[in-house]
Coordinates of C-alpha atoms in Angstrom, one line a residue:
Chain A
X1 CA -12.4 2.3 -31.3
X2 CA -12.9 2.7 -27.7
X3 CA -9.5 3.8 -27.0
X4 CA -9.8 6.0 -29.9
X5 CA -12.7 8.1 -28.4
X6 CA -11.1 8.1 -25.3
X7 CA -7.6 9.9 -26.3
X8 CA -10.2 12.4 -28.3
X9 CA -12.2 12.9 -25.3
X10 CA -8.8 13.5 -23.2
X11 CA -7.4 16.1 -25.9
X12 CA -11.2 18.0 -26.1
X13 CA -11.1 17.9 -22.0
X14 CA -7.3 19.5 -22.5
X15 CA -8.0 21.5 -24.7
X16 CA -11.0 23.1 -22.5
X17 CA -8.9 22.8 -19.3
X18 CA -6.4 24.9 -21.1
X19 CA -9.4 27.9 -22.5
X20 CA -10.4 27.8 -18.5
X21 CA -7.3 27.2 -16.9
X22 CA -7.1 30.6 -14.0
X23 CA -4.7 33.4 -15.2
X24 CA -1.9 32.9 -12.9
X25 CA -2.1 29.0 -13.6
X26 CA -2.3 30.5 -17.4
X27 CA 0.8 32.3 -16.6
X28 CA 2.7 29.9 -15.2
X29 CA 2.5 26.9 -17.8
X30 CA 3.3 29.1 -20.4
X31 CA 6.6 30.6 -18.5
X32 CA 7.3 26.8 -18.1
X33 CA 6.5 26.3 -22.0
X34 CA 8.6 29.3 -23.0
X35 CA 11.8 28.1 -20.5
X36 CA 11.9 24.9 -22.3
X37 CA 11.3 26.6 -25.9
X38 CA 13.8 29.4 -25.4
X39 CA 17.6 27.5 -25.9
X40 CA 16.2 26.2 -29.5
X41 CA 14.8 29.8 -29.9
X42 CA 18.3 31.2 -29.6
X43 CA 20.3 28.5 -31.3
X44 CA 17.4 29.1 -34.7
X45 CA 18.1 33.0 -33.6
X46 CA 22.2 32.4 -34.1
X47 CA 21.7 30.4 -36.9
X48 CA 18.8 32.5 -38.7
X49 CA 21.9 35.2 -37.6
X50 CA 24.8 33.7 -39.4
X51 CA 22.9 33.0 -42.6
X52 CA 22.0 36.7 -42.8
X53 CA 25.6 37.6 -42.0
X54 CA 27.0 35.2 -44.9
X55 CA 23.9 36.3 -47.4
X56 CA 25.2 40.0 -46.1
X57 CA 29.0 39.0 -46.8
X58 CA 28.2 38.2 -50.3
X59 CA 26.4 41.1 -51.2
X60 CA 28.8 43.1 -49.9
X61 CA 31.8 41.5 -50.9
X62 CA 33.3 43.8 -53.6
X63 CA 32.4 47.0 -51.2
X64 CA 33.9 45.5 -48.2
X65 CA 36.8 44.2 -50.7
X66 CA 37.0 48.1 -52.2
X67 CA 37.2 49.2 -48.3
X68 CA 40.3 46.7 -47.6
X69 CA 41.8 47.6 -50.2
X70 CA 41.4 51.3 -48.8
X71 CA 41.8 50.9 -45.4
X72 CA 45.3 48.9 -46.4
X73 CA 47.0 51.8 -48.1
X74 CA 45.5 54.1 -45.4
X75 CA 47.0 51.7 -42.4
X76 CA 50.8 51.4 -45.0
X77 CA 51.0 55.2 -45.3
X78 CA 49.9 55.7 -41.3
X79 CA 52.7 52.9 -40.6
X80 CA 55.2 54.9 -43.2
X81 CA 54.1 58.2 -41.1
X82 CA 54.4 56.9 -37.1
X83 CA 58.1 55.4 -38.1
X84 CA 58.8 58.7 -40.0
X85 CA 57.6 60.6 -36.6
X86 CA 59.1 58.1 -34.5
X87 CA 62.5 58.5 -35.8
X88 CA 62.1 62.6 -35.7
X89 CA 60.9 61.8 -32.2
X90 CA 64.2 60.0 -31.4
X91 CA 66.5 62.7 -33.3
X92 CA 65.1 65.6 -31.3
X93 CA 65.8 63.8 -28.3
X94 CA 69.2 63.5 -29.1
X95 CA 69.4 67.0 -30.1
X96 CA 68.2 67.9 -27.0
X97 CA 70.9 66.1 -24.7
X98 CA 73.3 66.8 -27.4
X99 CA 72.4 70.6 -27.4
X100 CA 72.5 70.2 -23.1
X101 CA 75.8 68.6 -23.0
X102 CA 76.9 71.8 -25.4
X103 CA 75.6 74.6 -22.6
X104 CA 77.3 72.9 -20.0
X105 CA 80.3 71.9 -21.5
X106 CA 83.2 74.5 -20.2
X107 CA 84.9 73.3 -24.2
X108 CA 83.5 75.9 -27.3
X109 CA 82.0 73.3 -29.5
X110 CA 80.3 73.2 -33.2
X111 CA 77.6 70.8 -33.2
X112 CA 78.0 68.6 -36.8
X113 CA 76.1 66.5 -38.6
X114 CA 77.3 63.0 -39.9
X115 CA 77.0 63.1 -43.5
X116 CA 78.7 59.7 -44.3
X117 CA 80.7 57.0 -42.6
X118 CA 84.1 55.4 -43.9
X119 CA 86.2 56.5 -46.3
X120 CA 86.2 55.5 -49.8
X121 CA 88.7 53.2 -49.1
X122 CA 87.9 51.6 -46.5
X123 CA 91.4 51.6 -45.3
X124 CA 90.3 54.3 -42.5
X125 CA 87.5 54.2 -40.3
X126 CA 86.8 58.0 -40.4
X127 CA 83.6 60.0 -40.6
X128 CA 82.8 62.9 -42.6
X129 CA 80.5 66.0 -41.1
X130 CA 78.6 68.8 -42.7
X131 CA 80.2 71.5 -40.8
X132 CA 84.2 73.1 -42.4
X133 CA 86.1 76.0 -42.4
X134 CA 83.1 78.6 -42.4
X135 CA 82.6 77.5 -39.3
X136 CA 86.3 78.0 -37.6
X137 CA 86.9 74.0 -37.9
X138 CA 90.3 73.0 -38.3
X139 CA 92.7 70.0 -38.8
X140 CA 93.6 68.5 -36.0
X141 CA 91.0 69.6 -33.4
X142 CA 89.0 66.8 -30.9
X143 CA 85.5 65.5 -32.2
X144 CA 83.7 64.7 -29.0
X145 CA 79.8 63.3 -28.4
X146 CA 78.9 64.0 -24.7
X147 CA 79.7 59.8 -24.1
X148 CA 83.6 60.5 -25.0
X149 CA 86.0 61.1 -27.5
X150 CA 85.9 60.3 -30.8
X151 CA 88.7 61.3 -32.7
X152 CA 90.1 64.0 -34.4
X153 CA 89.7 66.0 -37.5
X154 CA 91.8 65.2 -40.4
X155 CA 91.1 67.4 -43.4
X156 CA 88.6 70.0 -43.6
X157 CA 87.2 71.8 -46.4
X158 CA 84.6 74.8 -46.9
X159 CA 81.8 73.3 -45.4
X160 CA 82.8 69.9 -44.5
X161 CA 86.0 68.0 -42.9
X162 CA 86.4 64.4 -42.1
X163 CA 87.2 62.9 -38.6
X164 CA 89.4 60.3 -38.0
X165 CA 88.3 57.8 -35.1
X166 CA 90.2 56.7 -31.5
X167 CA 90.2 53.0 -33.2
X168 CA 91.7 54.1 -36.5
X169 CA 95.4 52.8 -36.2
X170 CA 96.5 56.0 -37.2
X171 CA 95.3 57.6 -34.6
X172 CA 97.0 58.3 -31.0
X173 CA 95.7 59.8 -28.3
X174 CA 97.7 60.8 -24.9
X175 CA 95.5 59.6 -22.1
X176 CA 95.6 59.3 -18.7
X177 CA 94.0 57.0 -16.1
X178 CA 92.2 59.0 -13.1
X179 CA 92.1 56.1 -10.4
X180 CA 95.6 55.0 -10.6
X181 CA 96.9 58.6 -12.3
X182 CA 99.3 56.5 -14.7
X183 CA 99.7 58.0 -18.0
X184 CA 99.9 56.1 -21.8
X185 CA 99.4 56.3 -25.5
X186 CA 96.1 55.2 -26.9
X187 CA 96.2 53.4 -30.3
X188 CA 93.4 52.0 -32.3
X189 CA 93.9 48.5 -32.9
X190 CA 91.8 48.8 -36.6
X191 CA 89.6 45.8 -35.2
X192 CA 85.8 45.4 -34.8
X193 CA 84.8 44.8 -30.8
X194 CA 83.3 41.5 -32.7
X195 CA 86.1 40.4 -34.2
X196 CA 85.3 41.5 -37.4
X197 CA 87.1 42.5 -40.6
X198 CA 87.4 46.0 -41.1
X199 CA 84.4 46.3 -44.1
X200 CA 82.6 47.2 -40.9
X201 CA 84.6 49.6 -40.6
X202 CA 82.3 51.8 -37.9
X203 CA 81.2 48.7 -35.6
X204 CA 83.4 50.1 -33.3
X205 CA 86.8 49.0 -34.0
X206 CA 87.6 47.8 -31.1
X207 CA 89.0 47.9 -28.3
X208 CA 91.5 50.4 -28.5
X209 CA 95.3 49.6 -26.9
X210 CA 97.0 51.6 -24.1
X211 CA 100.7 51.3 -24.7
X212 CA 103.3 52.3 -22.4
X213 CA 101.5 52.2 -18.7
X214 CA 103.7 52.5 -15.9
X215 CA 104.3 48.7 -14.5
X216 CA 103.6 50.4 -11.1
X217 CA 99.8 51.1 -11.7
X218 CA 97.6 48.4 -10.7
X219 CA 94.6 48.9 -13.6
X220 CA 91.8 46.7 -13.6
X221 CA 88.5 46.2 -15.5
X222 CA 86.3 49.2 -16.0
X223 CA 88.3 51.7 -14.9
X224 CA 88.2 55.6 -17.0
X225 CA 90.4 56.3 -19.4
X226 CA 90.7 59.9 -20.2
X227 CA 92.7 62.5 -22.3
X228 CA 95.4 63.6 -20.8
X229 CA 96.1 67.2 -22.7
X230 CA 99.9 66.0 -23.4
X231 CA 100.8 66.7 -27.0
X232 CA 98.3 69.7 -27.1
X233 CA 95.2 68.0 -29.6
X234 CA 93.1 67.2 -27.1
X235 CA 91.8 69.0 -24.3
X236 CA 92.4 67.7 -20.7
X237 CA 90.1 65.1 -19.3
X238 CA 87.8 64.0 -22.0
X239 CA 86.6 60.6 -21.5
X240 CA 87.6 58.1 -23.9
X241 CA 86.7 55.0 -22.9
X242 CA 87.3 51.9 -20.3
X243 CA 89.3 49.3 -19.7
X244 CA 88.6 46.1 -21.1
X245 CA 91.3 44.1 -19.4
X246 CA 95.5 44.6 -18.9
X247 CA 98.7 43.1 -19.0
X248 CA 102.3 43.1 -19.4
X249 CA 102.9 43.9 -22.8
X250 CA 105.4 41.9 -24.8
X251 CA 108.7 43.7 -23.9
X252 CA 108.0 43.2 -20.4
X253 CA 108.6 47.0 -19.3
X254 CA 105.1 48.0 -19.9
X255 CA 101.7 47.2 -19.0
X256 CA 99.3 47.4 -21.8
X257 CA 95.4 48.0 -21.5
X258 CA 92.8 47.2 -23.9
X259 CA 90.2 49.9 -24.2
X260 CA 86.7 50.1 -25.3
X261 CA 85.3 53.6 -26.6
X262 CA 82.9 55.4 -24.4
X263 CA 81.1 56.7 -27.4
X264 CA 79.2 54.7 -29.5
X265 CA 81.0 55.2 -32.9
X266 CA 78.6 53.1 -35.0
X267 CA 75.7 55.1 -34.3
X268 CA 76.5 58.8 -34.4
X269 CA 74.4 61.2 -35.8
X270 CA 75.7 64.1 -34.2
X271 CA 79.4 65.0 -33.0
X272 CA 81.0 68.0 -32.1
X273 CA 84.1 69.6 -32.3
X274 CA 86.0 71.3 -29.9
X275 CA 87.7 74.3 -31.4
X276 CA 88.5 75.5 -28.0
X277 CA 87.8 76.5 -24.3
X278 CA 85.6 79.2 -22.8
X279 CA 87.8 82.4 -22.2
X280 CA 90.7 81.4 -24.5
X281 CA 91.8 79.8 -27.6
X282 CA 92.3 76.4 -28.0
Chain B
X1 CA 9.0 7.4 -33.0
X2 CA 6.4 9.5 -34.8
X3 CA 5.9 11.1 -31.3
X4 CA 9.4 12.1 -31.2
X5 CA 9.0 13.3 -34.8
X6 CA 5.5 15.0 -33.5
X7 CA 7.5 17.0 -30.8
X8 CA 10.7 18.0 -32.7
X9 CA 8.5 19.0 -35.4
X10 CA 6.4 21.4 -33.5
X11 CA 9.4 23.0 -31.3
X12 CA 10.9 23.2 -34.8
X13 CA 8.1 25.4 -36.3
X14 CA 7.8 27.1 -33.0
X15 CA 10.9 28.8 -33.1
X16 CA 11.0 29.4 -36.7
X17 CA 7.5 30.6 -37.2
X18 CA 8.4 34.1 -35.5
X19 CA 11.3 34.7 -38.1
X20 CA 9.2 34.5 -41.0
X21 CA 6.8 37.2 -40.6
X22 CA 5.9 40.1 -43.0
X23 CA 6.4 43.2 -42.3
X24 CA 3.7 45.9 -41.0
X25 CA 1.7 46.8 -43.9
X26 CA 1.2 43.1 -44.5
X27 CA -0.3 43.0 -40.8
X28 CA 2.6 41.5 -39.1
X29 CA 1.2 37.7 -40.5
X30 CA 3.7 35.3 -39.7
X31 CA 4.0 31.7 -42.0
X32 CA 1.6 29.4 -40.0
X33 CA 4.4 26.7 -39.9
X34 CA 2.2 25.1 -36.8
X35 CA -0.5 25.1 -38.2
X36 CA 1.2 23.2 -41.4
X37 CA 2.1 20.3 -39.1
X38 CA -1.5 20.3 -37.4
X39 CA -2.4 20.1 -41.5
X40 CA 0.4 17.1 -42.2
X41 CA -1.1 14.7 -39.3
X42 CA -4.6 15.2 -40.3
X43 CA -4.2 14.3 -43.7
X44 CA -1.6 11.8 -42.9
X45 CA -1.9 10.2 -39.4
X46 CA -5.1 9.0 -37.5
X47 CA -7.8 11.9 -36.1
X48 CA -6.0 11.2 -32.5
X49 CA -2.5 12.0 -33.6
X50 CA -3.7 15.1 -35.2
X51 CA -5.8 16.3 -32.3
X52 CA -2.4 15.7 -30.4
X53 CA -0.2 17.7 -32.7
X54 CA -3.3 20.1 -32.6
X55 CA -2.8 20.7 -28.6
X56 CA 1.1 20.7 -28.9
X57 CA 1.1 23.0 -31.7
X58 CA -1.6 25.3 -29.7
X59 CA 0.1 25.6 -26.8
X60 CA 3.6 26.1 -28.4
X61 CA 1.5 29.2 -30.2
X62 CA -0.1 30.7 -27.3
X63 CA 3.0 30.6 -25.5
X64 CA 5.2 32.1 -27.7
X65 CA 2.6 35.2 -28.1
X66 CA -0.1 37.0 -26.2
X67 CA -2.9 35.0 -27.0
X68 CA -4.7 33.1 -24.0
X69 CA -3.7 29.8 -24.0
X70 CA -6.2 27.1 -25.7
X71 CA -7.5 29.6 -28.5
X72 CA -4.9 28.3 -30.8
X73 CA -5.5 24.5 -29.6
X74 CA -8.9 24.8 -30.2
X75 CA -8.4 26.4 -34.0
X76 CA -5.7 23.8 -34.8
X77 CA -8.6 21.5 -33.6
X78 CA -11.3 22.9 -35.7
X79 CA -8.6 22.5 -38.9
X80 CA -7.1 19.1 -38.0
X81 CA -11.1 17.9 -37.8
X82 CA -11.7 19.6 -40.9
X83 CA -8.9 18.8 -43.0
X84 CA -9.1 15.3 -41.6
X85 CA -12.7 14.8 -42.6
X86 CA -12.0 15.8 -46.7
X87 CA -8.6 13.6 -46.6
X88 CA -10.0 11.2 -49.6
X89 CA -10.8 14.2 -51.5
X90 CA -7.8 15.5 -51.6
X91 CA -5.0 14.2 -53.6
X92 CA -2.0 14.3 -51.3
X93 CA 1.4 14.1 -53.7
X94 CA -0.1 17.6 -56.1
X95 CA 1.2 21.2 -55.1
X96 CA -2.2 22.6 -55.9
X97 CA -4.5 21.1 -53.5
X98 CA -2.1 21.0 -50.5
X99 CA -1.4 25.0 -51.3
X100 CA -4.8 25.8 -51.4
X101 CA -6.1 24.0 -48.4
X102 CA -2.7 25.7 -46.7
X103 CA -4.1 29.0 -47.9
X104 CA -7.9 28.8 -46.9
X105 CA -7.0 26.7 -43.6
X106 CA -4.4 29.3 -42.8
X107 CA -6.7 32.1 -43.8
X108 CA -9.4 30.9 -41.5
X109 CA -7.9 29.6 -38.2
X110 CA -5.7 33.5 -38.9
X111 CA -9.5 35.6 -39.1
X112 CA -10.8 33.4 -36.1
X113 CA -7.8 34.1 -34.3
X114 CA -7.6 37.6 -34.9
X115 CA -11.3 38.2 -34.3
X116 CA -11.0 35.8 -31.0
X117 CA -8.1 38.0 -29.7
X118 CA -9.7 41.3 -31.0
X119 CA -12.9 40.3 -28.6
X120 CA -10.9 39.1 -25.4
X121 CA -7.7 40.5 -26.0
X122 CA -5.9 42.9 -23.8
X123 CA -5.2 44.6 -27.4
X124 CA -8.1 45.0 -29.3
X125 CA -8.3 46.1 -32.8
X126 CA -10.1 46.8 -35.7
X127 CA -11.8 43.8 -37.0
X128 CA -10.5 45.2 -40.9
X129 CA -7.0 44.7 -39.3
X130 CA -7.5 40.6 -38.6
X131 CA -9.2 40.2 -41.8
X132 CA -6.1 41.7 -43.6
X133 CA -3.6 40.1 -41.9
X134 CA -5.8 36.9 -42.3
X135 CA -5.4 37.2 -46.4
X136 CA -1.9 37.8 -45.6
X137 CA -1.6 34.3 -43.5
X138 CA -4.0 33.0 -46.8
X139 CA -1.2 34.0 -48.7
X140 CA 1.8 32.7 -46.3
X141 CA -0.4 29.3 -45.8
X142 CA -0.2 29.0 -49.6
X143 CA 3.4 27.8 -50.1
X144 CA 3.8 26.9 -46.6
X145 CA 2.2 23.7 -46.9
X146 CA 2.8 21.9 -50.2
X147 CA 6.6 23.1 -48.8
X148 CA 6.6 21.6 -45.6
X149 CA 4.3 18.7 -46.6
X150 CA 7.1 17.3 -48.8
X151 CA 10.0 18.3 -46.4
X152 CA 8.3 16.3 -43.3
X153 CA 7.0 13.5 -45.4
X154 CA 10.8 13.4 -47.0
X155 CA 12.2 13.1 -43.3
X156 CA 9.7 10.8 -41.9
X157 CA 10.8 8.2 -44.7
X158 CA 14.5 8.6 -43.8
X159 CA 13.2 7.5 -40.6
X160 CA 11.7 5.4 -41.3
X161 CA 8.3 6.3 -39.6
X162 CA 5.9 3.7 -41.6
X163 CA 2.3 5.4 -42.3
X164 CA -0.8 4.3 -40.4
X165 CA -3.1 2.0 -41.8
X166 CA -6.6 3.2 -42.9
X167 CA -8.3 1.4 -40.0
X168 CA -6.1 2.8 -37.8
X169 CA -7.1 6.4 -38.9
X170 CA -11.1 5.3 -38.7
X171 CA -11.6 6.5 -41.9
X172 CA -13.8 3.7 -43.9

């Protein structure tokens, strides 16, 4: 009973301690109070926070579900819009280096669009361009891109002609070798640079064969080859593409090169053709 | 390990009390979680425990708001004695009673409070204003207590925290 009283009388002397307690010493204890109060503060604050947020969720859910559902179609057409931009992007660059090479180019050329790629066959790797007659293409002339030769145009209509490409087997090309100044007779081989069957057709046949080099020349990896303007298809000194490797060639009187397009013949979009020079006809 | 309980309860109630207010035209009265616990140890603990919880639960509320520190202390005091003086009277395991001594004790430790700041406070205000916002703290206390009654008496059984017995408390 004692003890009793005496923790009452302790709490009643605390309790007026506390009511007279100076201000600063007021102050103070309560700062200390606070500091110790404040984490749980904040962790009932977060928590208090999250239950609102999850109470706010589930009211909401169908709007914010309606918005997704919005804001996904919005974000698909955007997508559909910034790859339709990109690639317009990415054609007028090459229209603009296509259209450069054009000015500077001492050859008259007609800038074409591809308009499909193989024949119906399949038995010729060939393009076929938008541009024809009406616009002074003929059989015959050189279809260039500003990397190097591509081939030469076959048949030609109105408004459109086809093209057959340097890897075609059918085609042959007289070209010439700058460094060494040898001359031969470029052949496609009808082969993909992968290895691949001739479905895929365009993935650039590969490499193309230079018959009938002098044995004399010493030709090694890399070099140029270019046209040489024999035969009187294509003009002088259009690149055609670089030497993959060389060798004797099975009669033993030759040496024979394996040559890889300059141009990239699986991704054209625009070619022209040369239907002659600047200051004279073709 | 009922002083343990004593403490978390009153940090508990502490930090939560200041969520659960009403808003401005209700006065601002917050739910007088503190003075709930004061209210559980009186009716349920000996007169010193509930004088203790009285001065933790005072100076948790006096520090967590602008009042000078021991006017809450000695309110919860004045309750705590007061509640623990009718504790045969009331019948402990009925909403009813527990709500309404939750209402009036909240209703009159709020009005002395208010009318306490209102005098000494660096913020005095009219004294409509505290009896208002006492009603309001009435009204909080009302379901407050029954509430938090059962919620502590729920956990101190899961801890096993045994009950005093009556000549413990001093009460004949």
């Amino acid at each position: 009973m004692r003890r009793r009283h005496f923790v009452i009388g302790l709490v009643l002397v605390a309790i007026a301690t506390l009511l007279y307690l100076p201000l600063p010493a007021s102050l103070r204890l309560k700062a200390a109070v606070r500091e110790n109060i404040a984490p749980f503060q904040g962790a009932v604050s977060r928590v208090v926070q999250g239950f609102q947020d999850l109470v706010h969720g589930l009211t909401e859910a169908h709007r914010l579900r309606e918005q997704l559902r919005g804001q996904e179609e919005e974000l698909t057409a955007l997508r559909f819009e910034l790859r339709r931009w990109k690639g317009l992007a990415a054609e007028a660059e090459e229209l603009r280096a296509q259209l450069g090479f054009q000015r500077s180019s001492p050859l008259r050329l007609v800038m074409c669009r591809v308009i499909a790629r193989g024949d119906a066959t399949g038995w010729w790797q060939t393009l076929r361009l938008d541009r024809g007659r009406e616009s002074a293409i003929a059989p015959s002339m050189a279809v260039v891109t500003r990397d190097g030769l591509v081939g030469r145009v076959t048949t030609v209509s109105a408004r459109s002609c086809d093209v057959l490409l340097v890897t075609d087997p059918n085609c042959r090309v007289s070209c010439r070798i700058p460094r060494t100044g040898g001359f031969g007779i470029l052949e496609g081989t009808g082969v993909t640079l992968h290895g691949e069957g001739a479905l895929e057709m365009l993935s650039p046949a590969g490499p193309c064969r230079l018959d009938f080099v002098s044995r004399d020349q010493r030709i090694l990896e890399g070099y140029e080859v270019v046209t040489s303007g024999l035969g009187g298809v294509f003009p002088e000194g259009l690149l055609v593409g670089h030497v993959v490797r060389a060798g004797v060639d099975a009669s033993g009187l030759y040496q024979q090169a394996e040559v890889r397009p300059a141009a990239p013949l699986d991704l054209l979009r625009y070619v022209f053709v040369v239907t002659g020079t600047e200051g004279g006809a073709r | 390990m009922s002083g343990v309980i004593m403490v978390m309860l009153v940090v508990l109630a502490a930090v939560a009390q200041p969520g659960l207010g009403l808003p401005a035209w209700a006065g601002q009265a917050g739910a007088p979680l503190l003075l709930c616990v004061v209210l559980y140890y009186a009716l349920n603990r000996s007169m010193v425990q509930a004088l203790v919880a009285a001065l933790a639960a005072g100076v948790a509320q006096d520090t967590l708001s602008e009042l000078p520190l021991g006017y809450s202390c000695v309110a919860f005091a004045v309750a705590a004695g007061s509640a623990g003086r009718f504790r045969e009277l009331i019948s402990r395991g009925q909403f009813m009673p527990l709500a309404l001594i939750g209402a009036a004790a909240s209703f009159g430790v709020a009005l002395a409070l208010g009318l306490a700041a209102a005098s000494a406070g660096p913020r005095p205000w009219p004294a409509w204003l505290s009896v208002w916002r006492a009603l309001w703290a009435g009204a909080l206390g009302f379901p407050a207590f029954p509430i938090l009654f059962a919620v502590v008496s729920w956990l101190e059984r899961r801890v096993g925290a045994a009950l005093v017995s009556e000549d413990e408390t001093g009460v004949a």
